[in-house]
Coordinates of C-alpha atoms (C1' of nucleotides) in Angstrom, one line a residue:
Chain A
X18 CA 0.0 0.0 0.0
X19 CA 1.7 3.1 -1.2
X20 CA 1.0 5.9 1.3
X21 CA 0.8 9.5 0.1
X22 CA 4.0 11.1 1.1
X23 CA 4.1 14.4 3.0
X24 CA 6.3 16.5 5.2
X25 CA 5.5 17.8 8.7
X26 CA 3.4 20.9 9.0
X27 CA 5.4 24.1 8.7
X28 CA 8.4 22.5 7.0
X29 CA 9.4 22.8 3.4
X30 CA 11.4 21.1 0.7
X31 CA 13.6 23.3 -1.4
X32 CA 13.9 22.6 -5.1
X33 CA 17.1 23.2 -7.1
X34 CA 15.7 26.6 -8.3
X35 CA 14.9 27.6 -4.8
X36 CA 18.3 26.4 -3.4
X37 CA 20.1 28.5 -6.1
X38 CA 18.1 31.5 -4.9
X39 CA 18.6 30.8 -1.2
X40 CA 22.3 30.3 -1.7
X41 CA 22.4 33.7 -3.5
X42 CA 21.0 35.3 -0.3
X43 CA 23.2 33.3 2.1
X44 CA 26.3 34.1 0.0
X45 CA 25.6 37.8 -0.1
X46 CA 25.1 37.8 3.6
X47 CA 28.2 35.7 4.3
X48 CA 30.4 37.9 2.1
X49 CA 29.5 41.0 4.1
X50 CA 30.0 39.2 7.4
X51 CA 33.5 38.1 6.4
X52 CA 34.3 41.6 5.3
X53 CA 33.9 42.8 8.8
X54 CA 36.0 40.0 10.3
X55 CA 33.3 37.7 11.5
X56 CA 34.0 34.0 11.5
X57 CA 31.6 31.1 11.1
X58 CA 30.6 28.5 13.8
X59 CA 27.9 25.8 13.8
X60 CA 26.2 24.2 16.8
X61 CA 24.1 21.1 16.9
X62 CA 20.5 21.0 15.8
X63 CA 19.6 19.7 19.3
X64 CA 20.6 21.1 22.6
X65 CA 20.1 19.8 26.1
X66 CA 16.7 20.9 27.2
X67 CA 18.2 22.5 30.3
X68 CA 20.1 24.8 28.0
X69 CA 17.0 25.9 26.2
X70 CA 14.2 26.1 28.8
X71 CA 13.6 29.3 30.6
X72 CA 15.5 31.4 28.1
X73 CA 12.6 32.5 26.0
X74 CA 9.9 33.1 28.5
X75 CA 6.9 31.0 29.3
X76 CA 5.6 31.3 25.7
X77 CA 9.0 30.2 24.3
X78 CA 9.1 27.1 26.4
X79 CA 5.8 25.9 24.9
X80 CA 7.2 26.4 21.5
X81 CA 10.2 24.2 22.0
X82 CA 10.4 20.9 20.1
X83 CA 11.3 18.2 22.5
X84 CA 13.1 15.0 21.6
X85 CA 12.0 11.8 23.2
X86 CA 14.7 9.9 25.0
X87 CA 16.1 6.8 23.4
X88 CA 15.4 3.3 24.7
X89 CA 12.7 2.1 27.0
X90 CA 12.2 5.4 28.6
X91 CA 8.7 4.9 29.8
X92 CA 9.5 1.9 32.0
X93 CA 11.5 4.2 34.2
X94 CA 8.6 6.4 34.9
X95 CA 6.7 5.8 38.1
X96 CA 3.1 4.7 37.9
X97 CA 2.1 7.8 40.0
X98 CA 3.6 10.2 37.5
X99 CA 1.9 8.4 34.6
X100 CA -1.4 8.5 36.3
X101 CA -1.0 12.2 37.1
X102 CA -1.2 12.9 33.3
X103 CA 0.8 16.1 33.8
X104 CA 2.6 16.7 30.5
X105 CA 5.1 19.2 31.9
X106 CA 6.1 17.0 34.7
X107 CA 6.3 13.9 32.5
X108 CA 8.3 15.7 29.9
X109 CA 11.2 16.2 32.2
X110 CA 11.4 12.4 32.7
X111 CA 11.1 11.3 29.2
X112 CA 12.9 14.1 27.2
X113 CA 16.2 15.7 27.9
X114 CA 17.0 17.1 24.4
X115 CA 15.3 19.7 22.3
X116 CA 15.7 21.4 18.9
X117 CA 17.2 24.8 19.1
X118 CA 14.8 27.7 19.1
X119 CA 17.2 30.4 18.0
X120 CA 21.0 30.8 17.5
X121 CA 21.7 33.2 20.2
X122 CA 21.3 31.0 23.2
X123 CA 23.3 28.1 21.7
X124 CA 25.9 30.7 20.9
X125 CA 26.0 31.9 24.5
X126 CA 26.3 28.3 25.6
X127 CA 29.2 27.8 23.1
X128 CA 31.0 30.9 24.4
X129 CA 30.8 29.8 28.0
X130 CA 31.8 26.3 27.2
X131 CA 34.8 27.3 25.0
X132 CA 35.7 30.5 26.9
X133 CA 39.3 29.4 27.4
X134 CA 39.9 28.9 23.7
X135 CA 38.1 32.0 22.5
X136 CA 39.9 35.3 21.9
X137 CA 37.6 38.1 22.9
X138 CA 36.0 40.1 21.5
X139 CA 34.6 37.2 19.6
X140 CA 33.0 37.9 16.3
X141 CA 31.0 35.1 14.9
X142 CA 28.4 34.4 12.4
X143 CA 26.1 31.4 12.2
X144 CA 23.6 30.4 9.5
X145 CA 21.5 27.4 10.5
X146 CA 17.9 26.3 10.8
X147 CA 16.0 26.8 14.0
X148 CA 12.7 25.1 15.0
X149 CA 9.6 26.4 16.7
X150 CA 6.5 24.4 17.5
X151 CA 4.4 27.4 16.5
X152 CA 1.3 27.1 14.4
X153 CA 2.5 28.0 11.0
X154 CA 0.9 30.8 8.9
X155 CA 1.9 33.1 6.1
X156 CA 5.6 33.7 6.2
X157 CA 6.0 31.7 9.4
X158 CA 7.4 28.2 9.5
X159 CA 8.2 25.6 12.1
X160 CA 11.6 25.2 10.5
X161 CA 13.4 28.2 9.2
X162 CA 16.8 29.7 8.8
X163 CA 18.4 32.5 10.8
X164 CA 21.6 34.3 9.9
X165 CA 23.1 35.6 13.0
X166 CA 26.1 37.9 13.5
X167 CA 27.2 38.7 17.0
X168 CA 30.2 40.2 18.7
X169 CA 30.6 39.2 22.3
X170 CA 33.0 40.5 24.9
X171 CA 33.0 44.2 24.0
X172 CA 31.0 47.1 25.3
X173 CA 32.0 49.5 22.6
X174 CA 29.3 51.1 20.5
X175 CA 31.6 50.7 17.6
X176 CA 30.1 47.2 17.4
X177 CA 26.6 48.6 17.1
X178 CA 27.9 50.9 14.4
X179 CA 29.4 48.0 12.5
X180 CA 26.2 46.0 12.7
X181 CA 24.3 48.9 11.1
X182 CA 26.9 49.1 8.4
X183 CA 26.6 45.3 7.8
X184 CA 22.8 45.7 7.5
X185 CA 23.4 48.6 5.1
X186 CA 25.9 46.5 3.0
X187 CA 23.7 43.4 2.9
X188 CA 20.5 45.1 1.8
X189 CA 22.3 47.3 -0.6
X190 CA 24.0 44.3 -2.2
X191 CA 20.6 42.5 -2.4
X192 CA 18.9 45.7 -3.8
X193 CA 16.3 45.8 -1.1
X194 CA 15.3 49.3 0.1
X195 CA 15.1 49.3 3.8
X196 CA 14.8 51.4 6.9
X197 CA 16.7 50.6 10.0
X198 CA 14.9 51.4 13.2
X199 CA 17.0 51.8 16.4
X200 CA 16.0 52.2 20.0
X201 CA 17.6 51.5 23.3
X202 CA 16.2 49.4 26.1
X203 CA 17.8 51.7 28.7
X204 CA 15.6 54.5 27.4
X205 CA 12.6 52.2 27.7
X206 CA 13.7 51.3 31.2
X207 CA 14.1 55.0 31.9
X208 CA 10.6 55.7 30.7
X209 CA 9.2 53.0 33.0
X210 CA 11.1 54.5 35.9
X211 CA 10.0 58.0 35.2
X212 CA 6.3 57.0 35.0
X213 CA 6.7 55.0 38.2
X214 CA 6.2 51.5 36.8
X215 CA 9.7 50.2 37.1
X216 CA 8.8 46.6 37.4
X217 CA 6.3 46.6 34.6
X218 CA 9.0 47.2 32.0
X219 CA 8.4 44.1 30.0
X220 CA 4.6 44.6 29.8
X221 CA 5.2 48.2 28.8
X222 CA 7.7 47.4 26.1
X223 CA 5.5 44.7 24.6
X224 CA 2.6 47.0 24.5
X225 CA 4.6 49.9 23.1
X226 CA 6.0 47.6 20.4
X227 CA 2.5 47.2 19.0
X228 CA 1.9 51.0 18.6
X229 CA 2.2 51.2 14.8
X230 CA 0.2 48.0 14.5
X231 CA -2.8 48.5 16.7
X232 CA -2.7 52.2 17.4
X233 CA -2.4 54.3 20.5
X234 CA -5.9 53.7 21.9
X235 CA -5.5 49.9 21.9
X236 CA -2.0 50.1 23.4
X237 CA -3.4 52.1 26.3
X238 CA -6.1 49.5 26.8
X239 CA -3.6 46.8 26.8
X240 CA -1.4 48.6 29.3
X241 CA -4.3 49.1 31.5
X242 CA -5.2 45.4 31.3
X243 CA -1.7 44.5 32.2
X244 CA -2.1 46.4 35.4
X245 CA -0.3 49.6 34.6
X246 CA -1.8 52.5 36.6
X247 CA -3.9 55.2 34.8
X248 CA -1.6 57.8 36.2
X249 CA 1.4 56.1 34.6
X250 CA -0.4 55.7 31.3
X251 CA -1.2 59.4 31.4
X252 CA 2.4 60.2 32.0
X253 CA 3.4 58.0 29.1
X254 CA 1.3 59.7 26.5
X255 CA 3.6 62.7 25.7
X256 CA 6.5 60.3 25.4
X257 CA 4.7 58.1 22.9
X258 CA 3.8 61.1 20.9
X259 CA 7.3 62.5 20.6
X260 CA 7.8 63.9 17.2
X261 CA 10.5 65.4 15.0
X262 CA 13.9 64.2 13.7
X263 CA 16.4 62.2 15.6
X264 CA 18.0 65.2 17.3
X265 CA 14.7 66.7 18.4
X266 CA 13.6 63.4 19.9
X267 CA 16.9 63.1 21.8
X268 CA 16.7 66.6 23.1
X269 CA 13.2 66.0 24.4
X270 CA 14.2 62.7 25.9
X271 CA 17.0 64.4 27.8
X272 CA 14.4 66.6 29.5
X273 CA 11.9 63.8 30.2
X274 CA 14.4 61.3 31.4
X275 CA 16.4 63.7 33.4
X276 CA 15.7 62.0 36.7
X277 CA 16.5 58.5 35.5
X278 CA 20.0 57.3 35.6
X279 CA 19.4 54.3 33.2
X280 CA 17.4 56.5 31.0
X281 CA 20.1 59.1 30.6
X282 CA 22.6 56.3 30.0
X283 CA 20.5 55.1 27.2
X284 CA 20.1 58.6 25.7
X285 CA 23.9 59.0 25.8
X286 CA 24.4 55.7 24.0
X287 CA 21.9 56.6 21.3
X288 CA 23.6 60.0 20.9
X289 CA 27.0 58.4 20.4
X290 CA 25.7 55.7 18.1
X291 CA 24.1 58.3 15.9
X292 CA 27.2 60.4 16.0
X293 CA 29.1 57.5 14.5
X294 CA 26.4 56.7 12.0
X295 CA 25.9 60.2 10.7
X296 CA 29.5 60.2 9.5
X297 CA 29.2 57.1 7.4
X298 CA 27.0 58.2 4.5
X299 CA 24.9 55.0 4.7
X300 CA 22.7 54.2 1.8
X301 CA 20.0 52.9 4.1
X302 CA 17.7 55.2 6.1
X303 CA 18.4 55.0 9.9
X304 CA 15.9 56.4 12.4
X305 CA 15.4 56.5 16.1
X306 CA 12.1 54.8 16.8
X307 CA 11.1 55.1 20.5
X308 CA 8.2 52.7 20.0
X309 CA 10.5 49.9 19.0
X310 CA 10.7 47.4 21.8
X311 CA 11.2 43.9 20.5
X312 CA 9.8 40.9 22.3
X313 CA 12.9 39.1 23.6
X314 CA 13.6 40.2 27.1
X315 CA 17.3 39.6 27.2
X316 CA 18.1 42.8 25.4
X317 CA 19.5 45.5 27.6
X318 CA 20.9 48.2 25.3
X319 CA 20.6 49.1 21.7
X320 CA 17.8 47.3 19.8
X321 CA 17.5 47.1 16.0
X322 CA 14.8 46.3 13.6
X323 CA 14.9 46.5 9.8
X324 CA 11.8 46.9 7.6
X325 CA 11.6 46.7 3.9
X326 CA 10.2 49.8 2.3
X327 CA 7.2 49.3 -0.1
X328 CA 6.7 45.8 1.4
X329 CA 4.6 45.0 4.4
X330 CA 6.1 41.8 5.7
X331 CA 7.2 42.7 9.2
X332 CA 10.8 42.9 10.1
X333 CA 13.4 41.2 8.0
X334 CA 16.3 41.7 10.4
X335 CA 16.5 42.4 14.1
X336 CA 18.7 42.3 17.1
X337 CA 20.2 44.2 19.9
X338 CA 22.6 44.2 22.8
X339 CA 22.4 41.8 25.7
X340 CA 24.5 42.4 28.7
X341 CA 24.3 39.1 30.5
X342 CA 23.3 36.3 28.3
X343 CA 26.3 34.2 29.2
X344 CA 25.6 34.8 32.9
X345 CA 23.0 32.1 33.1
X346 CA 25.7 29.6 32.0
X347 CA 28.1 30.8 34.6
X348 CA 30.1 33.5 32.8
X349 CA 28.9 36.9 34.0
X350 CA 29.7 40.4 32.8
X351 CA 30.2 39.5 29.2
X352 CA 28.3 41.8 27.0
X353 CA 27.3 41.0 23.4
X354 CA 25.5 42.6 20.6
X355 CA 24.2 41.0 17.4
X356 CA 21.5 40.9 14.7
X357 CA 19.7 38.2 12.9
X358 CA 18.7 38.2 9.2
X359 CA 15.4 36.5 8.3
X360 CA 16.2 34.5 5.2
X361 CA 12.7 33.4 4.4
X362 CA 11.3 36.9 4.4
X363 CA 14.2 38.3 2.4
X364 CA 13.5 35.5 -0.1
X365 CA 9.8 36.5 -0.4
X366 CA 10.8 40.1 -1.1
X367 CA 13.3 39.2 -3.7
X368 CA 11.0 36.9 -5.5
X369 CA 8.0 39.2 -5.5
X370 CA 10.1 42.1 -6.7
X371 CA 12.0 39.8 -9.2
X372 CA 15.4 40.7 -7.8
X373 CA 17.1 37.4 -8.2
X374 CA 19.9 37.3 -10.7
X375 CA 19.0 35.2 -13.8
X376 CA 22.4 33.5 -14.2
X377 CA 24.0 31.4 -11.5
X378 CA 27.3 29.6 -10.9
X379 CA 25.3 26.7 -9.6
X380 CA 23.6 25.7 -12.9
X381 CA 24.8 23.9 -16.0
X382 CA 26.1 26.1 -18.7
X383 CA 26.5 23.6 -21.5
X384 CA 25.1 20.2 -22.3
X385 CA 26.5 17.7 -24.8
X386 CA 23.9 15.8 -26.7
X387 CA 24.6 12.0 -26.7
X388 CA 24.6 10.4 -30.1
X389 CA 26.1 7.1 -29.1
X390 CA 29.3 5.4 -28.0
X391 CA 31.7 6.7 -30.6
X392 CA 30.5 10.2 -30.1
X393 CA 30.7 9.8 -26.3
X394 CA 34.4 8.9 -26.7
X395 CA 34.9 11.9 -29.0
X396 CA 33.2 14.3 -26.5
X397 CA 34.5 13.2 -23.1
X398 CA 38.0 14.8 -23.4
X399 CA 36.4 18.1 -24.3
X400 CA 34.0 17.9 -21.4
X401 CA 37.0 17.4 -19.1
X402 CA 38.7 20.5 -20.6
X403 CA 35.6 22.6 -20.2
X404 CA 35.3 21.6 -16.6
X405 CA 39.0 22.3 -16.0
X406 CA 38.2 25.8 -17.2
X407 CA 35.5 26.1 -14.6
X408 CA 32.6 25.7 -17.0
X409 CA 29.7 23.7 -15.6
X410 CA 29.3 21.0 -18.2
X411 CA 27.3 17.8 -18.5
X412 CA 26.6 15.2 -21.2
X413 CA 23.2 13.5 -21.5
X414 CA 24.0 10.1 -20.1
X415 CA 22.0 8.1 -22.6
X416 CA 21.7 7.9 -26.4
X417 CA 18.0 9.0 -26.1
X418 CA 16.0 10.6 -28.8
X419 CA 17.2 14.0 -29.8
X420 CA 13.9 15.6 -28.8
X421 CA 14.1 14.1 -25.3
X422 CA 17.7 15.4 -24.8
X423 CA 16.9 18.9 -26.1
X424 CA 13.8 18.9 -24.0
X425 CA 15.9 18.1 -20.9
X426 CA 18.3 21.0 -21.7
X427 CA 15.4 23.3 -22.3
X428 CA 13.7 22.4 -19.0
X429 CA 16.9 22.7 -17.1
X430 CA 17.4 26.1 -18.7
X431 CA 20.9 25.2 -19.9
X432 CA 21.9 28.1 -22.1
X433 CA 24.2 26.1 -24.5
X434 CA 24.0 22.7 -26.2
X435 CA 26.8 21.0 -28.1
X436 CA 26.0 18.6 -30.9
X437 CA 28.7 16.3 -32.1
X438 CA 27.7 13.5 -34.4
X439 CA 29.3 11.8 -37.4
X440 CA 29.6 14.9 -39.5
X441 CA 31.2 17.0 -36.8
X442 CA 33.6 14.1 -35.9
X443 CA 34.7 13.9 -39.5
X444 CA 35.7 17.6 -39.4
X445 CA 37.1 17.4 -35.9
X446 CA 34.6 20.2 -34.9
X447 CA 31.5 20.7 -32.7
X448 CA 28.2 22.4 -33.3
X449 CA 27.4 24.9 -30.5
X450 CA 23.8 25.9 -30.2
X451 CA 22.6 28.9 -28.2
X452 CA 19.3 27.8 -26.6
X453 CA 18.0 31.3 -26.2
X454 CA 18.4 32.6 -29.7
X455 CA 18.4 29.2 -31.5
X456 CA 21.6 30.1 -33.4
X457 CA 24.2 27.5 -33.9
X458 CA 27.7 27.4 -35.4
X459 CA 30.5 25.0 -36.0
X460 CA 33.5 25.5 -33.7
X461 CA 36.7 23.8 -32.7
X462 CA 37.2 22.5 -29.1
X463 CA 39.4 25.5 -28.3
X464 CA 36.9 27.9 -29.6
X465 CA 34.3 26.2 -27.5
X466 CA 36.2 26.8 -24.3
X467 CA 36.8 30.5 -25.3
X468 CA 33.2 31.2 -26.1
X469 CA 31.9 29.6 -22.9
X470 CA 34.5 30.9 -20.5
Chain B
rG3 C1' -3.6 27.2 23.2
rU4 C1' -8.2 30.0 20.6
rG5 C1' -11.3 31.1 16.2
rG6 C1' -12.3 30.2 11.1
rU7 C1' -11.3 27.9 6.0
rU8 C1' -10.5 24.0 2.7
rG9 C1' -9.7 18.5 1.6
rU10 C1' -11.8 15.4 -5.8
rA11 C1' -5.8 13.1 -11.2
rG12 C1' 1.3 14.8 -10.3
rU13 C1' -0.5 20.3 -9.7
rU14 C1' -4.6 24.1 -9.7
rC15 C1' -9.5 23.5 -9.6
rA16 C1' -15.0 22.3 -11.7
rG17 C1' -18.7 18.8 -10.3
rU18 C1' -26.2 21.6 -10.4
rU19 C1' -32.1 19.9 -5.8
rG20 C1' -28.2 13.3 -3.7
rG21 C1' -29.2 9.8 -9.6
rU22 C1' -25.8 5.8 -15.1
rU23 C1' -19.1 5.2 -16.7
rA24 C1' -16.4 11.8 -11.6
rG25 C1' -14.5 16.3 -15.6
rA26 C1' -11.2 20.6 -17.3
rA27 C1' -6.6 23.1 -17.6
rC28 C1' -1.6 22.6 -16.9
rG29 C1' 1.9 18.7 -16.3
rC30 C1' 3.4 13.6 -17.8
rU31 C1' 4.1 9.5 -21.9
rG32 C1' 3.9 8.5 -27.1
rG33 C1' 3.1 10.2 -32.2
rA34 C1' 3.1 14.1 -36.4
rU35 C1' 9.2 15.2 -36.7
rU36 C1' 15.0 8.4 -36.5
rG37 C1' 20.2 15.4 -36.1
rU38 C1' 17.3 20.0 -33.1
rG39 C1' 14.1 22.2 -27.5
rG40 C1' 10.4 26.4 -26.6
rU41 C1' 5.0 27.1 -30.6
rU42 C1' 1.1 23.9 -32.9
rC43 C1' -1.9 19.4 -33.8
rC44 C1' -3.3 14.2 -32.5
rA45 C1' -3.5 10.1 -29.1
rG46 C1' -2.8 7.9 -24.3
rA47 C1' -1.9 6.9 -19.1
rG48 C1' -3.2 8.7 -14.5
rG49 C1' -8.7 9.1 -9.2
rU50 C1' -9.4 4.1 -2.3
rC51 C1' -13.4 11.7 -4.2
rG52 C1' -8.5 12.8 3.1
rU53 C1' -10.0 8.6 6.7
rG54 C1' -13.9 6.0 9.6
rG55 C1' -18.9 5.7 10.6
rG56 C1' -24.1 7.1 9.7
rU57 C1' -28.8 8.6 6.7
rU58 C1' -30.7 6.7 1.9
rC59 C1' -33.0 2.3 -3.1
rA60 C1' -28.7 5.4 -4.3
rA61 C1' -23.5 9.8 -1.3
rA62 C1' -17.8 13.3 -4.2
rU63 C1' -22.7 15.8 -2.7
rC64 C1' -26.4 15.3 3.5
rC65 C1' -25.0 14.3 9.1
rC66 C1' -21.3 12.9 12.9
rA67 C1' -16.4 11.9 14.2
rU68 C1' -11.3 12.0 13.0
rC69 C1' -6.9 13.5 10.5
rA70 C1' -4.7 16.9 7.4
rU71 C1' -4.4 21.9 5.3
rC72 C1' -4.4 27.1 4.9
rC73 C1' -5.7 31.8 7.2
rA74 C1' -6.2 34.9 11.6
rC75 C1' -5.2 35.7 17.1
rC76 C1' -1.4 34.9 21.1
rC77 C1' 3.6 35.2 20.2
rC78 C1' 7.4 35.8 16.8
rA79 C1' 11.8 35.7 12.1

RNA sequence: GUGGUUGUAGUUCAGUUGGUUAGAACGCUGGAUUGUGGUUCCAGAGGUCGUGGGUUCAAAUCCCAUCAUCCACCCCA
């Protein structure tokens, strides 16, 4: 009984065409990363559950894919526990590994574990899939790739500056028009302090983050529901309404946050960062967005988010500074900052705006038609020569009908076909056909290489 | 986790108030054309109608359950 094959919900196969395009994105990103001195690492798809749990909040824990222990794990579980039917409790007994949820936490684990071999500041990039047991929907998958760059072990705002430059370079090279939004968690903390809701900072940031999505009124409702006092919400209004260019906003913040030490620290960081950036003639727009908060709560300083202009798809890149991510693994006081590029969304933008290059180094450039054994022998040395010259070359492996072989070349979008049968062999030449124009001409082996190089 | 949507050929989808042998387009295979692909013409193959039950003389069609899917919310890239 042949069963209908399928893949798990929220996962995808990638066809050759898609892979060529995905690699185009990854290559562009990697090229920029290397340009700034970042080095690649990889970590396992699975981590110990103890490494992952508790790092992403309660919601994040639910979205972790857990891996069942090997062997006869259930026999070791007590009858009481089984009868309790408590999934959470049972999970800790039958699963001790999980698929990674992002690349940052495994990176922090890596840094702590290898701290004696790492030279700080450590600049690494990492491009690997991550998994979330989320319910998939448009542009959201259960398995997707993240492209992370982080530098850990340096407090300098030069790192933030370089990350913005990297963002600028990547999206310029991919031809995507973007705007980089920057904020600072210390400013948000300062705001919370000033309005007297110090310990509600997470609720406040999450709510503020939705400002441009759901509007001011609904944000206020949400704040109120979360238990923020009316008085504090009232105090918050002028801050949310801050207008003007970057300098104006900063000037106003300096007044509002005057009494908050963290807040002023944040303002100073932002000032310095923009001072660096304003000198760089970036091609991307960079703006200070005080409503930018970002969900992840390990951020402590600068936060970034990149949005594509003329394309409403959410953020395509985001990140920030985290002062103590390695602390939970026993290495305190090591600050890091990094951003992550969302490959899937970048892919969607490039394909919808038709921005992928038409030619690729990953596809076949020329195919030899197979006319039979004698002709194969005649062609093989030339195939070898072409390959030695870096030209992607293949020969149809069977003496099939011409139509079939041509069809194969056409479907595979191979731009050139070589025909070498009896008449060509007698003249020691080859017929080269251009599949786009349909033109063909008789050439020598040497000319073949020259034309196709 | 909550709400909704849709499951029919490889793919995208038609299929009337329940009624003979379930259709189309694209794709696939072969031929027109044994050394020329894309265009055209002709022929052919391909379906447990998601699965299980129920109603009925009769179910792709109605009912129930179940699984899958996509979309939205929460959250997030």
